[in-house]
XYZ file of C-alpha atoms in Angstrom:
441
model
C 32.553 23.643 8.266
C 29.347 25.699 8.374
C 27.332 22.595 7.527
C 28.808 20.779 10.494
C 28.103 23.685 12.853
C 24.463 23.902 11.760
C 24.025 20.124 11.992
C 25.462 20.049 15.525
C 23.162 22.923 16.482
C 20.127 21.046 15.169
C 21.107 17.976 17.135
C 21.394 20.048 20.297
C 17.999 21.671 19.729
C 16.313 18.277 19.275
C 17.943 16.899 22.414
C 16.535 19.675 24.633
C 13.062 20.027 23.173
C 11.643 16.909 24.819
C 7.868 16.610 24.561
C 7.329 19.100 21.735
C 8.876 16.556 19.408
C 6.578 16.724 16.393
C 6.236 20.510 16.069
C 9.939 21.083 16.598
C 10.815 18.351 14.115
C 8.779 20.121 11.445
C 10.682 23.335 12.072
C 14.030 21.538 12.152
C 13.254 19.745 8.884
C 12.192 22.984 7.176
C 15.447 24.657 8.187
C 17.455 21.592 7.204
C 15.780 21.397 3.785
C 16.462 25.088 3.216
C 20.182 24.791 4.017
C 21.008 21.243 2.967
C 18.267 20.080 0.611
C 17.173 17.156 2.836
C 15.340 16.832 6.187
C 17.205 16.270 9.433
C 14.837 13.948 11.307
C 13.652 10.383 10.680
C 9.988 11.409 10.432
C 9.821 13.387 7.191
C 7.947 12.475 4.002
C 7.975 14.564 0.837
C 6.438 13.344 -2.417
C 5.803 16.542 -4.367
C 7.687 15.070 -7.321
C 4.688 12.869 -8.202
C 2.921 15.858 -9.746
C 5.840 16.356 -12.133
C 5.698 12.823 -13.563
C 3.903 12.425 -16.881
C 3.103 9.422 -19.030
C 5.792 10.509 -21.491
C 8.373 9.978 -18.739
C 7.703 6.214 -18.719
C 9.970 3.871 -20.660
C 8.197 0.546 -21.134
C 10.566 -2.429 -20.809
C 8.013 -5.223 -21.242
C 4.233 -5.581 -21.353
C 3.856 -5.067 -17.593
C 6.818 -2.992 -16.455
C 8.658 0.197 -17.115
C 10.755 2.873 -15.460
C 10.536 6.618 -14.978
C 13.308 7.834 -17.223
C 14.773 10.505 -14.960
C 14.430 9.143 -11.421
C 16.255 6.639 -9.228
C 15.383 5.204 -5.816
C 18.084 5.119 -3.144
C 17.810 3.492 0.278
C 20.495 4.550 2.770
C 22.010 2.639 5.661
C 19.850 3.380 8.734
C 22.940 3.943 10.880
C 24.209 6.925 8.901
C 24.435 10.213 10.759
C 23.209 13.423 9.161
C 26.582 14.586 7.856
C 27.332 11.164 6.379
C 23.882 11.108 4.739
C 24.667 14.439 3.108
C 27.981 13.162 1.822
C 26.541 9.897 0.485
C 23.685 11.668 -1.308
C 26.173 14.111 -2.745
C 28.137 11.176 -4.159
C 24.931 9.862 -5.746
C 24.636 12.988 -7.881
C 21.474 14.445 -9.340
C 18.874 16.417 -7.385
C 17.117 15.039 -4.306
C 13.458 15.545 -5.223
C 11.703 13.491 -2.546
C 12.224 11.418 0.547
C 10.596 9.064 3.002
C 12.992 9.096 5.936
C 11.033 6.583 8.076
C 12.070 4.082 5.374
C 15.514 5.644 4.672
C 14.330 6.289 1.089
C 15.393 9.129 -1.188
C 14.326 9.902 -4.763
C 17.011 11.276 -7.070
C 16.063 13.207 -10.191
C 18.684 13.004 -12.908
C 19.090 13.162 -16.675
C 16.838 11.097 -18.944
C 18.040 7.488 -19.061
C 17.306 4.325 -20.965
C 16.557 1.201 -18.940
C 20.118 -0.099 -19.377
C 21.558 3.256 -18.359
C 19.356 3.327 -15.247
C 20.445 -0.179 -14.225
C 24.099 0.732 -14.816
C 23.717 3.896 -12.767
C 22.126 1.940 -9.917
C 24.990 -0.562 -9.949
C 27.410 2.326 -9.425
C 25.273 3.782 -6.638
C 25.098 0.400 -4.904
C 28.892 0.423 -4.725
C 28.881 3.609 -2.618
C 29.522 2.964 1.061
C 26.316 3.865 2.899
C 23.925 3.018 0.064
C 21.930 -0.068 1.017
C 19.988 -0.432 -2.220
C 19.438 1.569 -5.385
C 16.936 0.605 -8.085
C 15.340 2.322 -11.085
C 12.098 4.136 -10.272
C 9.849 1.415 -11.662
C 6.232 1.449 -12.772
C 3.775 -1.412 -13.219
C 0.555 -2.047 -15.066
C -1.473 -2.355 -11.920
C -5.215 -2.875 -11.539
C -7.404 -2.669 -8.453
C -8.414 -5.981 -7.159
C -11.222 -6.134 -5.328
C -25.848 -9.082 14.083
C -26.239 -5.515 13.164
C -29.459 -3.844 12.234
C -28.061 -2.824 8.854
C -30.472 -4.217 6.208
C -27.932 -5.182 3.495
C -30.408 -4.159 0.835
C -33.160 -6.331 2.281
C -36.587 -5.188 3.455
C -36.586 -7.945 6.062
C -35.450 -7.369 9.631
C -31.872 -8.350 10.415
C -32.975 -11.102 12.775
C -34.439 -13.129 9.899
C -31.689 -12.904 7.274
C -28.652 -14.352 9.070
C -27.843 -18.018 8.451
C -24.249 -19.173 8.964
C -25.144 -22.754 8.041
C -26.266 -21.771 4.560
C -25.012 -18.252 3.804
C -27.117 -16.459 1.219
C -28.045 -12.934 0.253
C -26.107 -9.708 0.428
C -24.602 -10.531 3.809
C -23.338 -14.025 2.858
C -19.701 -12.942 3.051
C -20.127 -11.975 6.699
C -22.065 -15.148 7.491
C -19.318 -17.215 5.864
C -16.638 -15.847 8.196
C -18.903 -16.040 11.271
C -18.639 -12.307 11.827
C -21.494 -12.245 14.324
C -19.592 -14.493 16.698
C -16.751 -11.980 16.678
C -19.133 -9.053 17.043
C -20.389 -10.636 20.289
C -17.124 -9.403 21.806
C -17.070 -5.987 20.138
C -17.376 -4.218 23.487
C -13.943 -5.559 24.346
C -12.279 -4.442 21.110
C -9.990 -1.463 21.036
C -10.294 0.864 18.085
C -7.733 -0.154 15.477
C -6.281 2.046 12.761
C -6.364 0.370 9.347
C -4.586 1.769 6.326
C -6.418 1.502 3.015
C -4.334 2.239 -0.081
C -6.791 2.215 -2.960
C -8.572 4.365 -5.498
C -10.544 7.286 -4.037
C -13.066 7.215 -1.193
C -16.543 8.712 -0.747
C -16.094 10.483 2.580
C -19.756 11.585 2.572
C -21.193 8.065 2.345
C -23.637 7.579 5.269
C -22.139 4.193 6.150
C -18.630 5.658 6.256
C -19.446 8.866 8.120
C -16.657 9.623 10.557
C -14.703 6.534 9.559
C -12.378 7.842 6.846
C -9.415 10.058 7.593
C -6.327 11.033 5.653
C -2.755 11.298 6.924
C -2.605 14.985 5.980
C -4.105 17.789 3.934
C -2.225 16.803 0.773
C -3.665 13.277 0.833
C -7.135 14.669 1.542
C -6.919 17.103 -1.385
C -5.726 14.351 -3.710
C -8.659 12.062 -2.934
C -11.204 11.657 -5.748
C -14.196 9.498 -4.772
C -14.285 6.184 -6.652
C -16.486 3.095 -6.397
C -13.606 0.691 -5.799
C -11.990 2.462 -2.875
C -15.395 3.159 -1.335
C -16.422 -0.498 -1.769
C -13.253 -1.747 -0.055
C -13.600 0.798 2.754
C -17.174 -0.366 3.363
C -16.170 -4.030 3.520
C -13.575 -3.209 6.132
C -15.234 -0.623 8.339
C -18.787 0.428 7.418
C -20.726 1.678 10.425
C -22.698 -0.913 12.361
C -26.167 -0.513 13.877
C -27.038 2.658 12.014
C -30.064 0.994 10.360
C -28.798 1.637 6.860
C -26.747 -0.290 4.338
C -24.247 -2.766 5.701
C -21.880 -3.434 8.570
C -18.135 -3.714 7.970
C -16.063 -6.614 9.230
C -14.178 -4.324 11.597
C -16.647 -1.553 12.277
C -14.725 -0.495 15.381
C -11.894 0.874 13.281
C -10.534 4.128 11.958
C -9.623 4.017 8.277
C -6.500 5.948 7.265
C -6.868 6.240 3.513
C -4.707 7.210 0.558
C -5.919 7.478 -3.016
C -3.030 5.917 -4.955
C -4.776 5.891 -8.333
C -2.576 7.383 -11.048
C -3.627 10.644 -12.656
C -1.659 10.760 -15.890
C -0.313 7.245 -15.941
C -3.480 5.527 -17.148
C -2.776 1.995 -15.881
C 0.886 2.645 -15.043
C 1.486 2.848 -11.301
C 4.827 4.045 -9.911
C 6.042 1.620 -7.266
C 7.066 4.742 -5.374
C 3.350 5.484 -4.869
C 3.056 2.237 -2.907
C 6.303 2.844 -1.002
C 5.240 6.316 0.063
C 1.635 5.286 0.777
C 2.717 2.418 3.025
C 5.148 4.616 4.922
C 2.638 7.458 5.280
C -0.251 5.414 6.686
C 2.061 3.426 8.972
C 3.570 6.676 10.252
C -0.019 7.859 10.879
C -0.621 4.838 13.122
C -2.019 2.094 10.860
C -1.302 -1.413 12.132
C -2.853 -3.218 9.152
C -2.549 -1.871 5.610
C -4.803 -3.158 2.824
C -3.703 -3.235 -0.834
C -6.425 -4.518 -3.177
C -4.289 -4.325 -6.297
C -1.921 -6.335 -8.433
C -0.278 -6.813 -11.809
C -1.297 -10.324 -12.848
C -4.351 -9.299 -14.893
C -2.100 -7.756 -17.540
C 0.039 -10.898 -17.927
C -0.484 -13.657 -20.436
C 1.296 -16.371 -18.424
C 3.302 -17.090 -15.257
C 6.493 -15.460 -16.477
C 7.966 -12.446 -14.707
C 10.913 -10.263 -15.599
C 14.126 -9.568 -13.711
C 12.531 -6.333 -12.564
C 9.592 -8.204 -11.025
C 11.541 -11.167 -9.654
C 14.528 -9.329 -8.168
C 14.529 -5.527 -8.107
C 10.985 -4.912 -6.897
C 10.876 -7.658 -4.225
C 14.166 -6.340 -2.833
C 12.720 -2.845 -2.600
C 9.403 -3.949 -1.068
C 11.108 -6.095 1.560
C 13.677 -3.419 2.342
C 11.117 -0.669 2.851
C 9.247 -2.953 5.256
C 12.512 -3.757 7.054
C 13.373 -0.059 7.318
C 10.002 0.808 8.839
C 10.217 -2.082 11.286
C 13.750 -1.065 12.204
C 12.490 2.440 12.957
C 9.949 1.114 15.449
C 6.801 0.800 13.333
C 4.876 -2.473 13.553
C 2.327 -3.386 10.910
C 0.963 -6.037 8.560
C 0.631 -5.622 4.792
C -2.373 -7.410 3.228
C -2.635 -7.790 -0.540
C -5.081 -9.571 -2.814
C -3.704 -12.575 -4.677
C -4.857 -11.410 -8.110
C -7.658 -12.530 -10.379
C -5.776 -14.541 -12.929
C -3.873 -13.475 -16.014
C -5.090 -11.499 -19.019
C -7.309 -14.470 -19.962
C -8.781 -14.804 -16.432
C -6.806 -18.024 -15.927
C -5.393 -18.477 -12.414
C -1.611 -18.242 -12.188
C 0.913 -18.245 -9.361
C 0.137 -15.330 -7.025
C 3.837 -14.439 -6.900
C 3.192 -12.910 -10.333
C 0.724 -10.408 -8.909
C 3.580 -8.079 -8.029
C 4.135 -5.752 -5.084
C 4.160 -7.574 -1.724
C 3.080 -10.906 -3.213
C 6.347 -11.038 -5.183
C 8.415 -11.162 -1.977
C 9.693 -14.664 -1.201
C 12.306 -16.148 1.121
C 14.690 -16.230 -1.836
C 14.507 -12.566 -2.870
C 14.054 -10.740 0.447
C 16.583 -8.002 1.133
C 16.887 -6.414 4.585
C 20.343 -4.858 4.344
C 21.783 -3.544 7.602
C 18.459 -3.164 9.381
C 18.826 -6.276 11.530
C 15.331 -7.399 10.543
C 15.144 -11.092 9.666
C 13.623 -12.539 6.505
C 10.994 -14.264 8.608
C 10.001 -10.940 10.173
C 9.137 -9.714 6.694
C 7.313 -12.865 5.587
C 5.302 -12.904 8.823
C 3.954 -9.439 8.035
C 2.737 -10.115 4.499
C -0.662 -11.769 4.033
C -1.775 -12.674 0.500
C -5.505 -13.397 0.164
C -7.233 -15.514 -2.481
C -10.931 -15.355 -3.385
C -13.547 -17.912 -2.319
C -16.936 -18.472 -3.954
C -20.138 -19.518 -2.182
C -21.298 -22.913 -3.485
C -24.264 -22.789 -0.996
C -25.094 -25.133 1.871
C -22.054 -23.854 3.753
C -19.604 -25.018 1.097
C -17.003 -22.856 -0.622
C -14.471 -23.217 -3.377
C -11.711 -21.117 -4.819
C -13.082 -18.643 -7.351
C -12.352 -19.811 -10.891
C -10.223 -16.726 -11.588
C -8.355 -16.542 -8.270
C -4.596 -16.887 -8.358
C -3.009 -19.794 -6.521
C 0.376 -20.913 -5.221
C 2.521 -21.030 -2.117
C 2.273 -17.265 -1.480
C -1.443 -17.627 -0.636
C -2.032 -17.401 3.104
C -5.817 -17.562 3.215
C -8.959 -17.425 1.072
C -11.823 -15.079 1.891
C -15.240 -14.305 0.348
C -14.722 -12.549 -2.962
C -17.771 -13.154 -5.161
C -20.931 -11.035 -5.051
C -19.793 -8.912 -2.128
C -22.317 -6.183 -1.297
C -20.798 -2.944 -0.057
C -20.727 0.836 -0.348
C -20.147 2.766 -3.560
C -20.042 6.469 -4.333
C -23.098 8.683 -4.046
C -24.202 7.054 -0.811
C -25.265 3.946 -2.679
C -24.478 0.202 -2.530
C -23.606 -2.436 -5.095
C -22.473 -6.034 -5.429
C -18.993 -6.496 -6.900
C -16.966 -9.573 -7.656
C -14.232 -10.624 -10.014
C -13.343 -8.131 -12.708
C -15.690 -5.325 -13.677
C -15.809 -3.046 -16.691
C -15.080 0.601 -16.152
C -12.070 2.566 -15.016
C -10.707 -0.124 -12.734
C -11.277 -3.872 -12.623
C -12.883 -4.762 -9.328
C -11.415 -6.787 -6.508
C -11.478 -10.551 -6.517
C -10.647 -10.833 -2.843
C -11.912 -9.474 0.434
C -8.564 -8.418 1.858
C -8.930 -7.301 5.440
């Protein structure tokens, strides 16, 4: 009875607070979490549980996939009221250790489970009225994929190094997409917020000064500067006309960044990191979200498991549907992948994450969002190589298949790296992370 009284009181407070929505919501959610263990509003994100996950918590189920042995993912029906949400989560058991309410997502911590036990537990949770989808908290072997006066590493003036007919040099990737013709209209462009979910970013790089922001203090503190994330950020939004370095494709943009790179997982990435990152940057205003990552480089062939073909695509499509249903509008862009473990191109559907979503495995539950709405908001990008004389071909390592929407310059792309420097990356590099094969913006 007390729970109902407090819940009704919260509802009344929200209804009369009007324009002080955000500040009041934070207070309401803090009170709600204290009394009930979950937030009250549809704007709360809590991912503190990530710091508790260690490599020893991962149960590997095949060469590319595994699960966190004590966590489950539960998506609730978006129409549930607060009291019903409490009751449903109570039926699920365990401890609610995290949530992403814009996507109706809750993370349940429970006893250590084998893969079969986790699947069995999820089947039981899916039978609960009000649960839209429950899946094991999965992990993947994921690798990063990779006329201004900016000199692009050349001592020549910018007026003499641009040639769209025969793109060459460090700016060939911009010549190839006719960026200058678009920049002619830059005065008419509104500033766009672009989400970049990648390894860490060099916020002090002179070509990225003032361009990189983080959704909050936690994301800012977690950021550790890395060449890959900095390189991708430069490709997208490096400052134009500052007489140094390069110019990004969309210089008139604000980059909302999250460093997703795993700390203790080595190459294991919790899918929850992507779910929470997408939701967080979209909530912060991003209309386009870039994911230069994928799983294909750890595969030996085109085969994918039940986890990759069914469970994960359902979760990725449902989190997109939930966000769209809650009024967010965005596009998710992911690189197609740079081949399998032998650098042989395979079907891009095997690159995991958003590229694994097809018309056959989309799940939107009770959101009212159509399958086509989801497909229309996923862009998978292959890599193109410069053959010279204005001719291009698919990079020898680039994945292929019906999930590919477009090919973009991906070989010898010159962009920012840490320490205020610049470098040319393409294909797969040695070092902590393989580098991107695709310019995904």
